[in-house]
Amino acid sequence: MMLTAPEFLDASILVVDDQEANVQLLEQLLREAGYTNVASTVNPHEVCALHRKNRYDLILLDLQMPGMDGFQVMEASRQATPTATFRSSCSPRKPGHKLRALNAGARDFISKPFDLVEVKTRIHNMLEVRLLYKKLENFSKVLEQTVRERTAELRESEARYRSLTELASDWYWEQDESGNFTKVSGPVLEMLGIRVPSFAGKQVPTR
């Protein structure tokens, strides 16, 4: 199962950082890389509502923010939308944050100050995992629906076959050289699933 370039570049990404300069830097990096569906906010309290509405494929989340830090954002978001996928940014001077963030739901980390090449590579890798998972999930849903439809068709065919065998001794039909029905006994047309515009033949009453 492969991903196309348009699928990658159309992935929905949310940037969350209380520092406007960091937001602008990441937005510029993403847009220069070709990503077309990028949103941002400097208010961590907006993340839950935004993600509930837009179901982002990836959320780039700063851990250290006033009022509501990244850990609280992840906890609130995962309660509202369990499939949220986070990538957190943190200072290497606080390595304990990484373990705590992993336990809260983060999938990867970007260290500050940003290494732009590393940022692009990590975002690409994380999106690949997320998008392949979504593609597999959608394929499974389509497969389940197909199985349900085929099962319903088989049950309908089985029911018709049983009806045919039960009534076979009570009805028959005759056709002329052109294949037109000329004589019918019993519910032949209905049971065979045949529709004709009009029936000019003789309907023989069943016994």
PDB file of N, CA and C in Angstrom, residues 3-54:
ATOM      1  N   LEU A   3       1.566   5.577  -0.718  1.00  0.00           N
ATOM      2  CA  LEU A   3       0.981   6.908  -0.629  1.00  0.00           C
ATOM      3  C   LEU A   3       1.498   7.766  -1.769  1.00  0.00           C
ATOM      4  N   THR A   4       0.616   8.574  -2.338  1.00  0.00           N
ATOM      5  CA  THR A   4       1.014   9.464  -3.416  1.00  0.00           C
ATOM      6  C   THR A   4       1.459  10.803  -2.845  1.00  0.00           C
ATOM      7  N   ALA A   5       2.179  11.568  -3.645  1.00  0.00           N
ATOM      8  CA  ALA A   5       2.622  12.894  -3.213  1.00  0.00           C
ATOM      9  C   ALA A   5       1.443  13.802  -2.842  1.00  0.00           C
ATOM     10  N   PRO A   6       0.372  13.835  -3.638  1.00  0.00           N
ATOM     11  CA  PRO A   6      -0.776  14.670  -3.250  1.00  0.00           C
ATOM     12  C   PRO A   6      -1.388  14.261  -1.905  1.00  0.00           C
ATOM     13  N   GLU A   7      -1.394  12.968  -1.610  1.00  0.00           N
ATOM     14  CA  GLU A   7      -1.935  12.524  -0.322  1.00  0.00           C
ATOM     15  C   GLU A   7      -1.089  13.068   0.828  1.00  0.00           C
ATOM     16  N   PHE A   8       0.221  13.049   0.651  1.00  0.00           N
ATOM     17  CA  PHE A   8       1.111  13.605   1.670  1.00  0.00           C
ATOM     18  C   PHE A   8       0.867  15.102   1.849  1.00  0.00           C
ATOM     19  N   LEU A   9       0.888  15.809   0.743  1.00  0.00           N
ATOM     20  CA  LEU A   9       0.851  17.268   0.810  1.00  0.00           C
ATOM     21  C   LEU A   9      -0.513  17.820   1.198  1.00  0.00           C
ATOM     22  N   ASP A  10      -1.548  16.997   1.086  1.00  0.00           N
ATOM     23  CA  ASP A  10      -2.885  17.433   1.481  1.00  0.00           C
ATOM     24  C   ASP A  10      -3.214  17.053   2.928  1.00  0.00           C
ATOM     25  N   ALA A  11      -2.268  16.443   3.629  1.00  0.00           N
ATOM     26  CA  ALA A  11      -2.501  16.069   5.028  1.00  0.00           C
ATOM     27  C   ALA A  11      -2.782  17.317   5.861  1.00  0.00           C
ATOM     28  N   SER A  12      -3.691  17.192   6.809  1.00  0.00           N
ATOM     29  CA  SER A  12      -4.064  18.341   7.644  1.00  0.00           C
ATOM     30  C   SER A  12      -3.148  18.415   8.864  1.00  0.00           C
ATOM     31  N   ILE A  13      -2.560  19.597   9.081  1.00  0.00           N
ATOM     32  CA  ILE A  13      -1.584  19.793  10.151  1.00  0.00           C
ATOM     33  C   ILE A  13      -1.975  21.032  10.956  1.00  0.00           C
ATOM     34  N   LEU A  14      -1.888  20.909  12.276  1.00  0.00           N
ATOM     35  CA  LEU A  14      -2.142  22.047  13.164  1.00  0.00           C
ATOM     36  C   LEU A  14      -0.869  22.355  13.950  1.00  0.00           C
ATOM     37  N   VAL A  15      -0.445  23.620  13.918  1.00  0.00           N
ATOM     38  CA  VAL A  15       0.721  24.087  14.667  1.00  0.00           C
ATOM     39  C   VAL A  15       0.217  24.823  15.908  1.00  0.00           C
ATOM     40  N   VAL A  16       0.705  24.414  17.096  1.00  0.00           N
ATOM     41  CA  VAL A  16       0.273  25.026  18.352  1.00  0.00           C
ATOM     42  C   VAL A  16       1.508  25.490  19.125  1.00  0.00           C
ATOM     43  N   ASP A  17       1.636  26.801  19.292  1.00  0.00           N
ATOM     44  CA  ASP A  17       2.766  27.359  20.040  1.00  0.00           C
ATOM     45  C   ASP A  17       2.367  28.757  20.499  1.00  0.00           C
ATOM     46  N   ASP A  18       2.674  29.092  21.746  1.00  0.00           N
ATOM     47  CA  ASP A  18       2.297  30.413  22.241  1.00  0.00           C
ATOM     48  C   ASP A  18       3.224  31.509  21.719  1.00  0.00           C
ATOM     49  N   GLN A  19       4.322  31.113  21.074  1.00  0.00           N
ATOM     50  CA  GLN A  19       5.241  32.087  20.493  1.00  0.00           C
ATOM     51  C   GLN A  19       4.936  32.260  19.003  1.00  0.00           C
ATOM     52  N   GLU A  20       4.468  33.438  18.628  1.00  0.00           N
ATOM     53  CA  GLU A  20       4.091  33.694  17.237  1.00  0.00           C
ATOM     54  C   GLU A  20       5.243  33.450  16.288  1.00  0.00           C
ATOM     55  N   ALA A  21       6.471  33.740  16.701  1.00  0.00           N
ATOM     56  CA  ALA A  21       7.633  33.542  15.829  1.00  0.00           C
ATOM     57  C   ALA A  21       7.815  32.065  15.486  1.00  0.00           C
ATOM     58  N   ASN A  22       7.615  31.193  16.455  1.00  0.00           N
ATOM     59  CA  ASN A  22       7.730  29.752  16.196  1.00  0.00           C
ATOM     60  C   ASN A  22       6.634  29.270  15.252  1.00  0.00           C
ATOM     61  N   VAL A  23       5.441  29.790  15.450  1.00  0.00           N
ATOM     62  CA  VAL A  23       4.322  29.425  14.573  1.00  0.00           C
ATOM     63  C   VAL A  23       4.626  29.828  13.137  1.00  0.00           C
ATOM     64  N   GLN A  24       5.090  31.054  12.946  1.00  0.00           N
ATOM     65  CA  GLN A  24       5.387  31.536  11.599  1.00  0.00           C
ATOM     66  C   GLN A  24       6.508  30.730  10.958  1.00  0.00           C
ATOM     67  N   LEU A  25       7.523  30.368  11.755  1.00  0.00           N
ATOM     68  CA  LEU A  25       8.641  29.589  11.226  1.00  0.00           C
ATOM     69  C   LEU A  25       8.175  28.213  10.739  1.00  0.00           C
ATOM     70  N   LEU A  26       7.380  27.525  11.551  1.00  0.00           N
ATOM     71  CA  LEU A  26       6.900  26.198  11.167  1.00  0.00           C
ATOM     72  C   LEU A  26       5.922  26.263   9.999  1.00  0.00           C
ATOM     73  N   GLU A  27       5.068  27.268  10.001  1.00  0.00           N
ATOM     74  CA  GLU A  27       4.141  27.420   8.865  1.00  0.00           C
ATOM     75  C   GLU A  27       4.904  27.657   7.575  1.00  0.00           C
ATOM     76  N   GLN A  28       5.908  28.503   7.605  1.00  0.00           N
ATOM     77  CA  GLN A  28       6.704  28.779   6.415  1.00  0.00           C
ATOM     78  C   GLN A  28       7.422  27.518   5.941  1.00  0.00           C
ATOM     79  N   LEU A  29       8.000  26.787   6.878  1.00  0.00           N
ATOM     80  CA  LEU A  29       8.705  25.553   6.529  1.00  0.00           C
ATOM     81  C   LEU A  29       7.760  24.551   5.861  1.00  0.00           C
ATOM     82  N   LEU A  30       6.566  24.399   6.427  1.00  0.00           N
ATOM     83  CA  LEU A  30       5.606  23.433   5.892  1.00  0.00           C
ATOM     84  C   LEU A  30       5.104  23.844   4.513  1.00  0.00           C
ATOM     85  N   ARG A  31       4.819  25.118   4.348  1.00  0.00           N
ATOM     86  CA  ARG A  31       4.313  25.578   3.057  1.00  0.00           C
ATOM     87  C   ARG A  31       5.401  25.493   1.986  1.00  0.00           C
ATOM     88  N   GLU A  32       6.632  25.784   2.344  1.00  0.00           N
ATOM     89  CA  GLU A  32       7.726  25.653   1.380  1.00  0.00           C
ATOM     90  C   GLU A  32       7.959  24.196   0.995  1.00  0.00           C
ATOM     91  N   ALA A  33       7.637  23.298   1.916  1.00  0.00           N
ATOM     92  CA  ALA A  33       7.761  21.868   1.615  1.00  0.00           C
ATOM     93  C   ALA A  33       6.598  21.360   0.760  1.00  0.00           C
ATOM     94  N   GLY A  34       5.593  22.208   0.556  1.00  0.00           N
ATOM     95  CA  GLY A  34       4.481  21.836  -0.321  1.00  0.00           C
ATOM     96  C   GLY A  34       3.190  21.467   0.374  1.00  0.00           C
ATOM     97  N   TYR A  35       3.177  21.486   1.704  1.00  0.00           N
ATOM     98  CA  TYR A  35       1.944  21.145   2.422  1.00  0.00           C
ATOM     99  C   TYR A  35       0.916  22.261   2.235  1.00  0.00           C
ATOM    100  N   THR A  36      -0.303  21.864   1.914  1.00  0.00           N
ATOM    101  CA  THR A  36      -1.335  22.843   1.536  1.00  0.00           C
ATOM    102  C   THR A  36      -2.437  23.006   2.577  1.00  0.00           C
ATOM    103  N   ASN A  37      -2.438  22.174   3.590  1.00  0.00           N
ATOM    104  CA  ASN A  37      -3.544  22.182   4.551  1.00  0.00           C
ATOM    105  C   ASN A  37      -2.989  22.388   5.967  1.00  0.00           C
ATOM    106  N   VAL A  38      -2.454  23.593   6.198  1.00  0.00           N
ATOM    107  CA  VAL A  38      -1.784  23.908   7.461  1.00  0.00           C
ATOM    108  C   VAL A  38      -2.568  24.985   8.205  1.00  0.00           C
ATOM    109  N   ALA A  39      -2.847  24.718   9.483  1.00  0.00           N
ATOM    110  CA  ALA A  39      -3.524  25.698  10.339  1.00  0.00           C
ATOM    111  C   ALA A  39      -2.666  25.916  11.587  1.00  0.00           C
ATOM    112  N   SER A  40      -2.973  26.971  12.345  1.00  0.00           N
ATOM    113  CA  SER A  40      -2.170  27.254  13.533  1.00  0.00           C
ATOM    114  C   SER A  40      -2.994  28.009  14.556  1.00  0.00           C
ATOM    115  N   THR A  41      -2.507  27.991  15.795  1.00  0.00           N
ATOM    116  CA  THR A  41      -3.084  28.782  16.868  1.00  0.00           C
ATOM    117  C   THR A  41      -2.024  29.022  17.941  1.00  0.00           C
ATOM    118  N   VAL A  42      -2.117  30.177  18.575  1.00  0.00           N
ATOM    119  CA  VAL A  42      -1.232  30.477  19.704  1.00  0.00           C
ATOM    120  C   VAL A  42      -1.981  30.293  21.017  1.00  0.00           C
ATOM    121  N   ASN A  43      -3.223  29.867  20.939  1.00  0.00           N
ATOM    122  CA  ASN A  43      -4.065  29.673  22.119  1.00  0.00           C
ATOM    123  C   ASN A  43      -4.301  28.177  22.338  1.00  0.00           C
ATOM    124  N   PRO A  44      -3.640  27.575  23.320  1.00  0.00           N
ATOM    125  CA  PRO A  44      -3.796  26.134  23.540  1.00  0.00           C
ATOM    126  C   PRO A  44      -5.217  25.727  23.902  1.00  0.00           C
ATOM    127  N   HIS A  45      -6.010  26.639  24.434  1.00  0.00           N
ATOM    128  CA  HIS A  45      -7.392  26.314  24.808  1.00  0.00           C
ATOM    129  C   HIS A  45      -8.270  26.045  23.584  1.00  0.00           C
ATOM    130  N   GLU A  46      -7.817  26.422  22.405  1.00  0.00           N
ATOM    131  CA  GLU A  46      -8.600  26.219  21.189  1.00  0.00           C
ATOM    132  C   GLU A  46      -8.375  24.854  20.547  1.00  0.00           C
ATOM    133  N   VAL A  47      -7.345  24.139  20.983  1.00  0.00           N
ATOM    134  CA  VAL A  47      -6.926  22.925  20.279  1.00  0.00           C
ATOM    135  C   VAL A  47      -8.012  21.861  20.239  1.00  0.00           C
ATOM    136  N   CYS A  48      -8.654  21.596  21.382  1.00  0.00           N
ATOM    137  CA  CYS A  48      -9.678  20.545  21.426  1.00  0.00           C
ATOM    138  C   CYS A  48     -10.801  20.801  20.429  1.00  0.00           C
ATOM    139  N   ALA A  49     -11.315  22.017  20.440  1.00  0.00           N
ATOM    140  CA  ALA A  49     -12.419  22.356  19.540  1.00  0.00           C
ATOM    141  C   ALA A  49     -11.974  22.298  18.084  1.00  0.00           C
ATOM    142  N   LEU A  50     -10.771  22.790  17.802  1.00  0.00           N
ATOM    143  CA  LEU A  50     -10.263  22.762  16.431  1.00  0.00           C
ATOM    144  C   LEU A  50     -10.088  21.329  15.939  1.00  0.00           C
ATOM    145  N   HIS A  51      -9.524  20.481  16.786  1.00  0.00           N
ATOM    146  CA  HIS A  51      -9.296  19.099  16.363  1.00  0.00           C
ATOM    147  C   HIS A  51     -10.603  18.325  16.242  1.00  0.00           C
ATOM    148  N   ARG A  52     -11.538  18.593  17.131  1.00  0.00           N
ATOM    149  CA  ARG A  52     -12.846  17.941  17.042  1.00  0.00           C
ATOM    150  C   ARG A  52     -13.531  18.291  15.725  1.00  0.00           C
ATOM    151  N   LYS A  53     -13.340  19.516  15.274  1.00  0.00           N
ATOM    152  CA  LYS A  53     -13.967  19.975  14.030  1.00  0.00           C
ATOM    153  C   LYS A  53     -13.228  19.494  12.792  1.00  0.00           C
ATOM    154  N   ASN A  54     -11.880  19.504  12.830  1.00  0.00           N
ATOM    155  CA  ASN A  54     -11.098  19.260  11.609  1.00  0.00           C
ATOM    156  C   ASN A  54     -10.382  17.912  11.556  1.00  0.00           C
TER     157      ASN A  54
END
